[in-house]
CSV table of C-alpha atoms in Angstrom, one decimal:
chain,number,residue,atom,x,y,z
A,1,MET,CA,7.5,17.6,5.1
A,2,ASN,CA,7.5,18.3,1.4
A,3,ASP,CA,4.4,16.8,-0.3
A,4,ASP,CA,6.5,15.4,-3.1
A,5,ILE,CA,8.2,12.9,-0.7
A,6,THR,CA,5.9,10.0,0.3
A,7,ILE,CA,6.9,8.2,3.4
A,8,LEU,CA,5.7,4.6,3.4
A,9,ALA,CA,5.4,2.0,6.2
A,10,ASP,CA,4.1,-1.1,4.6
A,11,PHE,CA,4.5,-2.8,1.1
A,12,ASP,CA,2.9,-0.5,-1.5
A,13,SER,CA,1.8,-1.5,-5.0
A,14,ALA,CA,3.9,1.5,-6.3
A,15,LEU,CA,7.0,-0.5,-5.6
A,16,TYR,CA,6.2,-3.1,-8.3
A,17,GLU,CA,4.2,-1.1,-10.8
A,18,GLN,CA,5.8,-0.7,-14.2
A,19,VAL,CA,7.1,3.0,-14.1
A,20,GLU,CA,9.4,4.8,-16.4
A,21,PRO,CA,13.0,4.3,-15.7
A,22,PRO,CA,15.6,5.2,-14.7
A,23,LEU,CA,14.9,4.4,-11.0
A,24,VAL,CA,17.3,5.1,-8.2
A,25,SER,CA,17.4,3.1,-5.0
A,26,LEU,CA,19.6,4.4,-2.0
A,27,TYR,CA,19.9,2.7,1.4
A,28,LEU,CA,21.7,4.8,4.0
A,29,PRO,CA,22.5,3.6,7.5
A,30,THR,CA,21.7,6.3,10.1
A,31,HIS,CA,23.6,6.9,13.2
A,32,GLY,CA,21.5,9.3,15.2
A,33,ARG,CA,21.8,13.0,15.0
A,34,VAL,CA,24.5,14.6,17.1
A,35,PRO,CA,25.1,18.4,16.8
A,36,GLY,CA,27.8,19.1,14.4
A,37,ASP,CA,28.1,15.4,13.1
A,38,ASP,CA,27.5,15.3,9.4
A,39,GLN,CA,28.3,11.6,9.0
A,40,ASP,CA,25.0,10.7,7.6
A,41,ARG,CA,24.8,13.7,5.2
A,42,ILE,CA,28.3,13.0,3.9
A,43,GLU,CA,27.4,9.4,3.2
A,44,PHE,CA,24.2,10.3,1.5
A,45,LYS,CA,26.1,12.7,-0.8
A,46,ASN,CA,28.5,9.8,-1.7
A,47,LEU,CA,25.5,7.6,-2.6
A,48,VAL,CA,23.9,10.3,-4.7
A,49,ASP,CA,27.2,10.8,-6.5
A,50,GLN,CA,27.4,7.1,-7.2
A,51,ALA,CA,23.9,7.1,-8.6
A,52,ARG,CA,24.5,10.2,-10.7
A,53,GLY,CA,27.8,8.8,-12.0
A,54,LYS,CA,25.9,5.6,-13.3
A,55,LEU,CA,23.0,7.7,-14.7
A,56,ALA,CA,25.5,9.9,-16.6
A,57,GLN,CA,27.1,6.8,-18.1
A,58,GLU,CA,23.9,5.2,-19.2
A,59,ARG,CA,21.5,8.1,-20.1
A,60,GLU,CA,21.2,11.5,-21.5
A,61,ARG,CA,20.6,14.3,-18.9
A,62,ARG,CA,17.1,15.0,-20.1
A,63,GLU,CA,16.1,11.3,-19.3
A,64,TYR,CA,16.9,11.7,-15.5
A,65,LYS,CA,16.4,15.5,-14.9
A,66,GLY,CA,13.6,14.8,-12.6
A,67,VAL,CA,15.6,12.2,-10.7
A,68,ASP,CA,18.4,14.7,-10.2
A,69,GLU,CA,16.0,17.3,-8.8
A,70,ARG,CA,14.3,14.8,-6.4
A,71,LEU,CA,17.7,13.6,-5.0
A,72,ASP,CA,18.5,17.3,-4.2
A,73,GLN,CA,15.1,17.6,-2.5
A,74,VAL,CA,15.7,14.5,-0.3
A,75,ALA,CA,19.2,15.9,0.6
A,76,ALA,CA,17.6,19.2,1.7
A,77,HIS,CA,15.1,17.3,4.0
A,78,LEU,CA,17.6,14.6,5.2
A,79,ASP,CA,17.6,15.8,8.8
A,80,ASP,CA,13.8,15.5,8.9
A,81,LEU,CA,13.8,12.1,7.2
A,82,ALA,CA,16.8,10.3,8.9
A,83,SER,CA,16.1,8.6,12.2
A,84,ALA,CA,17.6,10.2,15.3
A,85,VAL,CA,17.9,6.7,16.7
A,86,PRO,CA,21.2,4.8,15.9
A,87,GLY,CA,21.0,1.5,14.2
A,88,GLY,CA,18.3,2.4,11.7
A,89,SER,CA,18.4,3.1,8.0
A,90,LEU,CA,16.8,5.3,5.3
A,91,ALA,CA,15.5,3.8,2.1
A,92,VAL,CA,15.1,6.3,-0.7
A,93,LEU,CA,13.4,5.3,-4.0
A,94,VAL,CA,13.4,7.9,-6.6
A,95,GLY,CA,12.0,8.2,-10.1
A,96,ASN,CA,11.5,11.2,-12.4
A,97,ASP,CA,8.0,11.7,-11.0
A,98,ARG,CA,8.1,10.1,-7.6
A,99,THR,CA,10.0,9.8,-4.3
A,100,TYR,CA,9.2,7.1,-1.7
A,101,VAL,CA,11.0,6.8,1.6
A,102,TYR,CA,11.1,4.0,4.2
A,103,GLN,CA,12.5,4.8,7.7
A,104,LEU,CA,13.8,1.3,8.7
A,105,SER,CA,14.5,0.2,12.2
A,106,TYR,CA,17.4,-2.0,11.2
A,107,GLU,CA,20.7,-1.3,9.5
A,108,VAL,CA,21.2,-1.9,5.7
A,109,GLY,CA,23.6,-0.3,3.2
A,110,PRO,CA,25.2,1.9,2.2
A,111,LEU,CA,23.9,1.0,-1.2
A,112,ALA,CA,23.2,2.9,-4.4
A,113,PHE,CA,21.4,1.1,-7.3
A,114,VAL,CA,20.2,2.5,-10.7
A,115,GLY,CA,18.0,0.3,-12.7
A,116,GLU,CA,14.7,-0.4,-14.5
A,117,ARG,CA,13.0,-1.2,-11.2
A,118,PHE,CA,13.3,-0.2,-7.6
A,119,TYR,CA,15.7,-2.5,-5.7
A,120,VAL,CA,13.5,-3.7,-2.8
A,121,ARG,CA,15.2,-6.7,-1.4
A,122,PRO,CA,16.8,-4.8,1.6
A,123,LEU,CA,13.1,-3.9,2.5
A,124,LEU,CA,12.1,-7.6,2.9
A,125,ARG,CA,12.8,-7.6,6.6
A,126,ASN,CA,10.4,-4.6,6.9
A,127,PHE,CA,7.6,-6.6,5.3
A,128,GLN,CA,8.1,-9.9,7.2
A,129,PHE,CA,5.9,-11.1,9.9
A,130,GLY,CA,6.5,-9.4,13.2
A,131,SER,CA,8.5,-6.4,11.8
A,132,HIS,CA,5.9,-4.4,13.7
A,133,TYR,CA,3.9,-5.7,16.7
A,134,PHE,CA,2.1,-4.7,19.8
A,135,LEU,CA,2.9,-5.4,23.5
A,136,LEU,CA,0.0,-5.7,26.0
A,137,GLY,CA,1.4,-5.2,29.4
A,138,LEU,CA,-0.9,-6.5,32.1
A,139,SER,CA,-1.0,-6.5,35.8
A,140,ALA,CA,-3.9,-7.0,38.2
A,141,ASP,CA,-5.1,-3.4,37.9
A,142,ARG,CA,-3.0,-1.7,35.3
A,143,PHE,CA,-2.4,-2.2,31.5
A,144,ALA,CA,-0.2,-0.7,29.0
A,145,PHE,CA,-0.2,-0.9,25.2
A,146,VAL,CA,3.1,-0.5,23.2
A,147,HIS,CA,4.0,-0.5,19.6
A,148,GLY,CA,7.3,-2.1,18.7
A,149,ASP,CA,9.6,-2.7,15.8
A,150,PHE,CA,13.2,-4.0,15.5
A,151,GLY,CA,14.8,-1.2,17.3
A,152,SER,CA,12.3,0.8,19.4
A,153,LEU,CA,9.2,0.8,21.6
A,154,ASP,CA,6.7,3.5,21.7
A,155,ARG,CA,3.6,4.0,23.9
A,156,VAL,CA,0.3,3.9,22.2
A,157,GLU,CA,-1.9,6.8,23.4
A,158,MET,CA,-5.1,5.7,24.9
A,159,PRO,CA,-8.2,6.9,23.0
A,160,GLN,CA,-10.4,9.2,25.0
A,161,GLU,CA,-13.2,6.8,24.8
A,162,VAL,CA,-11.2,4.2,26.7
A,163,LEU,CA,-10.1,6.7,29.4
A,164,ASP,CA,-13.7,7.7,29.8
A,165,GLU,CA,-15.1,4.2,30.0
A,166,PHE,CA,-12.5,3.1,32.6
A,167,SER,CA,-13.0,6.1,34.7
A,168,GLU,CA,-16.6,5.0,35.0
A,169,GLU,CA,-16.2,1.3,35.3
A,170,PHE,CA,-13.3,1.4,37.8
A,171,PRO,CA,-14.0,4.4,40.1
A,172,LEU,CA,-11.8,2.8,42.8
A,173,VAL,CA,-8.9,2.1,40.5
A,174,TYR,CA,-9.1,5.1,38.3
A,175,ASP,CA,-7.8,8.1,40.3
A,176,GLY,CA,-8.6,10.8,37.7
A,177,HIS,CA,-5.2,10.8,36.2
A,178,GLU,CA,-4.2,9.2,32.9
A,179,GLY,CA,-1.5,7.0,34.7
A,180,ALA,CA,-4.1,4.6,35.9
A,181,LEU,CA,-4.5,3.3,32.5
A,182,ASP,CA,-1.3,4.5,30.8
A,183,TYR,CA,2.2,4.7,31.9
A,184,ALA,CA,5.2,7.0,31.9
A,185,SER,CA,6.6,7.9,28.5
A,186,LEU,CA,8.7,5.0,27.1
A,187,GLU,CA,12.0,6.1,25.7
A,188,ASN,CA,14.4,4.0,23.6
A,189,HIS,CA,17.2,3.8,26.1
A,190,LEU,CA,15.6,4.9,29.4
A,191,PRO,CA,14.0,2.7,32.1
A,192,PRO,CA,10.2,2.9,31.6
A,193,TYR,CA,7.4,2.3,34.1
A,194,HIS,CA,8.7,4.5,36.9
A,195,GLY,CA,7.1,3.4,40.1
A,196,TRP,CA,4.6,1.3,38.2
A,197,LYS,CA,4.0,-1.9,40.2
A,198,SER,CA,1.0,-4.0,40.8
A,199,ARG,CA,-1.0,-3.4,44.0
A,200,ASN,CA,-0.8,-6.5,46.2
A,201,ASP,CA,-4.2,-5.8,47.8
A,202,VAL,CA,-6.2,-6.2,44.5
A,203,LYS,CA,-8.3,-9.3,44.8
A,204,LYS,CA,-8.4,-12.0,42.3
A,205,GLU,CA,-12.1,-11.4,41.5
A,206,GLU,CA,-11.4,-7.7,40.8
A,207,ALA,CA,-8.4,-8.6,38.6
A,208,GLU,CA,-10.5,-11.0,36.4
A,209,LYS,CA,-13.1,-8.3,36.1
A,210,PHE,CA,-10.5,-5.8,35.1
A,211,PHE,CA,-9.1,-8.3,32.5
A,212,GLN,CA,-12.6,-8.5,30.9
A,213,TYR,CA,-12.6,-4.8,30.3
A,214,VAL,CA,-9.0,-4.8,29.1
A,215,ASN,CA,-9.8,-7.4,26.6
A,216,ARG,CA,-12.7,-5.3,25.4
A,217,ALA,CA,-10.7,-2.1,25.3
A,218,VAL,CA,-7.9,-3.7,23.2
A,219,THR,CA,-10.2,-5.5,20.9
A,220,ASP,CA,-12.7,-2.7,20.2
A,221,HIS,CA,-10.4,0.3,20.3
A,222,LEU,CA,-6.7,-0.6,20.0
A,223,VAL,CA,-6.2,-3.3,17.4
A,224,GLN,CA,-9.0,-2.5,15.0
A,225,GLY,CA,-7.9,-2.2,11.4
A,226,THR,CA,-4.6,-3.8,11.9
A,227,GLU,CA,-3.3,-7.4,11.7
A,228,LEU,CA,-0.2,-6.8,13.8
A,229,PRO,CA,0.7,-9.7,16.3
A,230,VAL,CA,0.1,-8.9,20.0
A,231,ILE,CA,2.5,-10.2,22.7
A,232,LEU,CA,1.2,-10.5,26.2
A,233,VAL,CA,3.6,-9.3,29.0
A,234,SER,CA,2.6,-10.4,32.4
A,235,LEU,CA,3.2,-12.8,35.2
A,236,PRO,CA,2.4,-16.5,34.5
A,237,GLU,CA,-0.8,-16.4,36.5
A,238,HIS,CA,-2.1,-13.3,34.7
A,239,GLN,CA,-1.2,-14.9,31.3
A,240,THR,CA,-3.4,-17.9,32.1
A,241,ALA,CA,-6.2,-15.8,33.4
A,242,PHE,CA,-6.3,-13.3,30.6
A,243,ARG,CA,-5.9,-16.0,27.8
A,244,ARG,CA,-8.9,-17.8,29.2
A,245,ILE,CA,-11.2,-14.9,28.4
A,246,SER,CA,-9.2,-13.1,25.6
A,247,THR,CA,-10.8,-12.3,22.2
A,248,VAL,CA,-7.9,-10.1,21.1
A,249,PRO,CA,-7.1,-10.9,17.4
A,250,HIS,CA,-3.5,-12.1,16.7
A,251,LEU,CA,-2.6,-12.6,20.3
A,252,LEU,CA,0.5,-14.8,20.1
A,253,ASN,CA,0.5,-18.1,22.1
A,254,GLU,CA,4.0,-17.2,23.2
A,255,GLY,CA,4.2,-14.4,25.7
A,256,ILE,CA,6.8,-12.7,28.0
A,257,GLU,CA,6.1,-14.1,31.4
A,258,LYS,CA,7.5,-11.1,33.4
A,259,ASP,CA,6.0,-8.3,35.5
A,260,ILE,CA,6.1,-5.5,33.0
A,261,GLY,CA,6.4,-3.1,35.8
A,262,GLY,CA,9.9,-4.4,36.5
A,263,ILE,CA,11.3,-4.4,33.0
A,264,GLU,CA,13.5,-1.7,31.5
A,265,ALA,CA,13.1,-0.9,27.8
A,266,PRO,CA,16.3,-2.6,26.4
A,267,GLU,CA,15.3,-5.9,28.1
A,268,LEU,CA,11.7,-5.6,27.1
A,269,LEU,CA,12.7,-5.0,23.4
A,270,ALA,CA,15.1,-8.0,23.4
A,271,ASP,CA,12.4,-10.2,24.9
A,272,ALA,CA,9.8,-9.1,22.3
A,273,LYS,CA,12.3,-9.6,19.4
A,274,ALA,CA,13.0,-13.2,20.8
A,275,VAL,CA,9.3,-14.0,20.7
A,276,ILE,CA,8.8,-12.7,17.2
A,277,GLU,CA,11.8,-14.6,16.0
A,278,HIS,CA,10.6,-17.9,17.6
A,279,VAL,CA,7.1,-17.5,16.0
A,280,ARG,CA,8.6,-16.5,12.6
A,281,GLU,CA,11.0,-19.5,12.6
A,282,ALA,CA,8.1,-21.9,13.6
A,283,ARG,CA,6.0,-20.3,10.7
A,284,ALA,CA,8.7,-20.8,8.3
A,285,ASP,CA,9.5,-24.4,9.4
A,286,GLU,CA,5.8,-25.3,9.1
A,287,LEU,CA,5.6,-24.0,5.5
A,288,LEU,CA,8.9,-25.6,4.6
A,289,GLU,CA,7.5,-29.0,5.8
A,290,LYS,CA,4.4,-28.4,3.7
A,291,LEU,CA,6.7,-27.7,0.7
A,292,GLY,CA,8.6,-30.9,1.2
A,293,ASP,CA,5.2,-32.8,1.1
A,294,ALA,CA,3.8,-30.8,-1.8
A,295,GLU,CA,6.8,-30.6,-4.1
A,296,PRO,CA,6.6,-34.2,-5.4
A,297,HIS,CA,2.9,-33.5,-6.4
A,298,GLY,CA,3.6,-30.2,-8.2
A,299,GLY,CA,2.6,-28.0,-5.2
A,300,GLY,CA,6.0,-26.3,-5.0
A,301,SER,CA,9.4,-26.1,-6.5
A,302,THR,CA,13.0,-25.2,-6.1
A,303,ASP,CA,13.5,-24.7,-9.8
A,304,LEU,CA,13.9,-21.0,-10.8
A,305,GLU,CA,12.1,-21.2,-14.2
A,306,ALA,CA,9.2,-23.1,-12.4
A,307,ILE,CA,9.0,-20.4,-9.7
A,308,GLY,CA,9.0,-17.6,-12.3
A,309,LEU,CA,6.1,-19.3,-14.1
A,310,ALA,CA,4.2,-19.8,-10.8
A,311,LEU,CA,4.6,-16.1,-9.9
A,312,VAL,CA,3.1,-15.0,-13.3
A,313,GLU,CA,0.2,-17.3,-12.6
A,314,ARG,CA,-0.1,-15.7,-9.1
A,315,LYS,CA,-0.3,-19.1,-7.4
A,316,VAL,CA,2.8,-18.6,-4.9
A,317,ARG,CA,1.8,-18.9,-1.3
A,318,ALA,CA,5.3,-18.5,0.2
A,319,LEU,CA,8.7,-17.7,-1.2
A,320,PHE,CA,11.9,-18.8,0.5
A,321,VAL,CA,15.1,-16.9,-0.2
A,322,ALA,CA,18.5,-17.7,1.1
A,323,GLU,CA,20.1,-15.0,3.1
A,324,GLY,CA,23.0,-13.4,1.2
A,325,ALA,CA,22.1,-15.2,-2.0
A,326,TYR,CA,23.1,-13.1,-5.1
A,327,ILE,CA,21.7,-14.4,-8.4
A,328,PRO,CA,22.3,-11.9,-11.2
A,329,GLY,CA,19.3,-11.9,-13.4
A,330,GLY,CA,15.6,-11.3,-13.6
A,331,PHE,CA,12.4,-12.6,-15.1
A,332,ASN,CA,9.7,-11.4,-17.4
A,333,ASP,CA,6.6,-10.7,-15.2
A,334,GLU,CA,4.3,-11.3,-18.2
A,335,THR,CA,5.7,-14.6,-19.4
A,336,GLY,CA,7.6,-15.9,-16.4
A,337,GLU,CA,10.8,-16.4,-18.4
A,338,VAL,CA,13.9,-16.3,-16.3
A,339,TYR,CA,17.2,-14.9,-17.5
A,340,LEU,CA,20.5,-15.1,-15.7
A,341,PHE,CA,23.7,-13.0,-16.1
A,342,GLU,CA,27.3,-13.8,-15.5
A,343,ARG,CA,28.4,-13.1,-11.9
A,344,GLU,CA,30.8,-10.1,-11.6
A,345,PRO,CA,34.3,-11.2,-10.6
A,346,HIS,CA,34.3,-8.9,-7.5
A,347,GLY,CA,31.0,-10.2,-6.4
A,348,ARG,CA,29.5,-6.9,-5.7
A,349,PHE,CA,25.8,-6.1,-6.7
A,350,GLN,CA,25.8,-4.1,-9.8
A,351,GLY,CA,22.8,-5.1,-11.8
A,352,PRO,CA,19.3,-6.7,-11.7
A,353,GLU,CA,19.0,-9.5,-9.2
A,354,LEU,CA,16.6,-12.4,-9.5
A,355,ALA,CA,15.7,-12.7,-5.8
A,356,ASP,CA,14.8,-9.1,-5.8
A,357,ASP,CA,12.4,-9.6,-8.8
A,358,PHE,CA,10.9,-12.8,-7.3
A,359,ALA,CA,10.4,-11.1,-4.0
A,360,ARG,CA,8.6,-8.1,-5.5
A,361,ALA,CA,6.4,-10.4,-7.5
A,362,ALA,CA,5.6,-12.5,-4.5
A,363,LEU,CA,4.7,-9.5,-2.3
A,364,ALA,CA,2.5,-8.2,-5.0
A,365,GLN,CA,0.2,-11.3,-4.7
A,366,ASP,CA,0.2,-11.2,-0.9
A,367,ALA,CA,2.6,-14.2,-0.5
A,368,GLU,CA,4.7,-14.6,2.5
A,369,VAL,CA,8.5,-14.0,1.9
A,370,PHE,CA,11.1,-15.5,4.2
A,371,GLU,CA,14.8,-14.8,4.1
A,372,LEU,CA,16.4,-17.8,5.8
A,373,ASP,CA,19.7,-19.5,6.5
A,374,PRO,CA,20.9,-21.0,3.2
A,375,GLU,CA,21.0,-24.4,4.9
A,376,LYS,CA,17.2,-24.3,5.4
A,377,ILE,CA,16.4,-23.7,1.7
A,378,PRO,CA,15.8,-27.1,-0.1
A,379,GLY,CA,17.6,-27.7,-3.4
A,380,ASP,CA,20.6,-25.7,-4.7
A,381,SER,CA,19.1,-22.8,-6.4
A,382,GLY,CA,19.0,-20.5,-3.3
A,383,MET,CA,15.2,-20.1,-3.6
A,384,ALA,CA,12.1,-22.2,-3.2
A,385,ALA,CA,8.3,-21.6,-3.4
A,386,LEU,CA,5.2,-23.3,-2.0
A,387,TYR,CA,2.1,-22.9,-4.1
A,388,ARG,CA,-1.4,-22.1,-3.1
A,389,TYR,CA,-2.8,-25.1,-5.1
């Protein structure tokens, strides 16, 4: 991959730093690469043409020469950047001296935007709780560790120290092959775990001992340095036994009560997303309830001008944005002043959008941002904020 193209996974400060405009934000739905199918490449060219057309209308060529060159650079590497899995998207954020790319596991776009800032609102879902997570599959004598997102599941390779330790601690279980601790490669649309079933003759005492070591392996080697939630996938009796001794950080209270050895990838992915959605909704409801209690005492607001000021004061704990809300405008991130524009008659996005500015500022101060059903957002502004104090 070209060193001038930076692939990002999480929210990066570069997305809200003041950089020299013009800035181009492109969102391309990807459909998976099929030999001879140029659909994504054609659509990307259309987005680039739209961006260049707007640049030419508003600026001199010398002001966006670097942007032009970088767009060509991304186009040349599109096959490497675009996901081969259908249902994803590519976010391309380009300035004269920088190119950032997000490989999203959900569909957004096509969209081309040219402005003073990067347009990041379509990325919100990628930054929300549970956009990435781990699955801990557990039976009486086997375990699997899987990384998941909105559209795929991928095995986590076991560190050698884990394999070595288990080969010593479980000589009767460990048979000298990696499969005793790992499992067959998990593909997006193929049944995983071929022949991977719990052994009925493993005693309860041996299982509990095994759970102790699984807990240690996960805690000490597999989740260090991350705050991703962990979903336990196992039969109810194993859920109870493991949770009793678990010290795994961010292990969710809600699990998937199934034998992971009998679940195919699509079902497992659907179950995992359902758990994440339940937990996320519960978290949003909890914070909305706190907002209802705090707003009368100045601890939150649905007033756009008040939210803008609170963001500048860096006291926003959670920002709630109505899904689909389009508020033409922005705010001054030094004074908090909010300014609104007339809505275009056709209703399509053409300029700065207030929710995008608010979301960027909220993420920059480590606030939680939720896009919710409009009916859940109190007030009539389409946005609300809960303050830290």
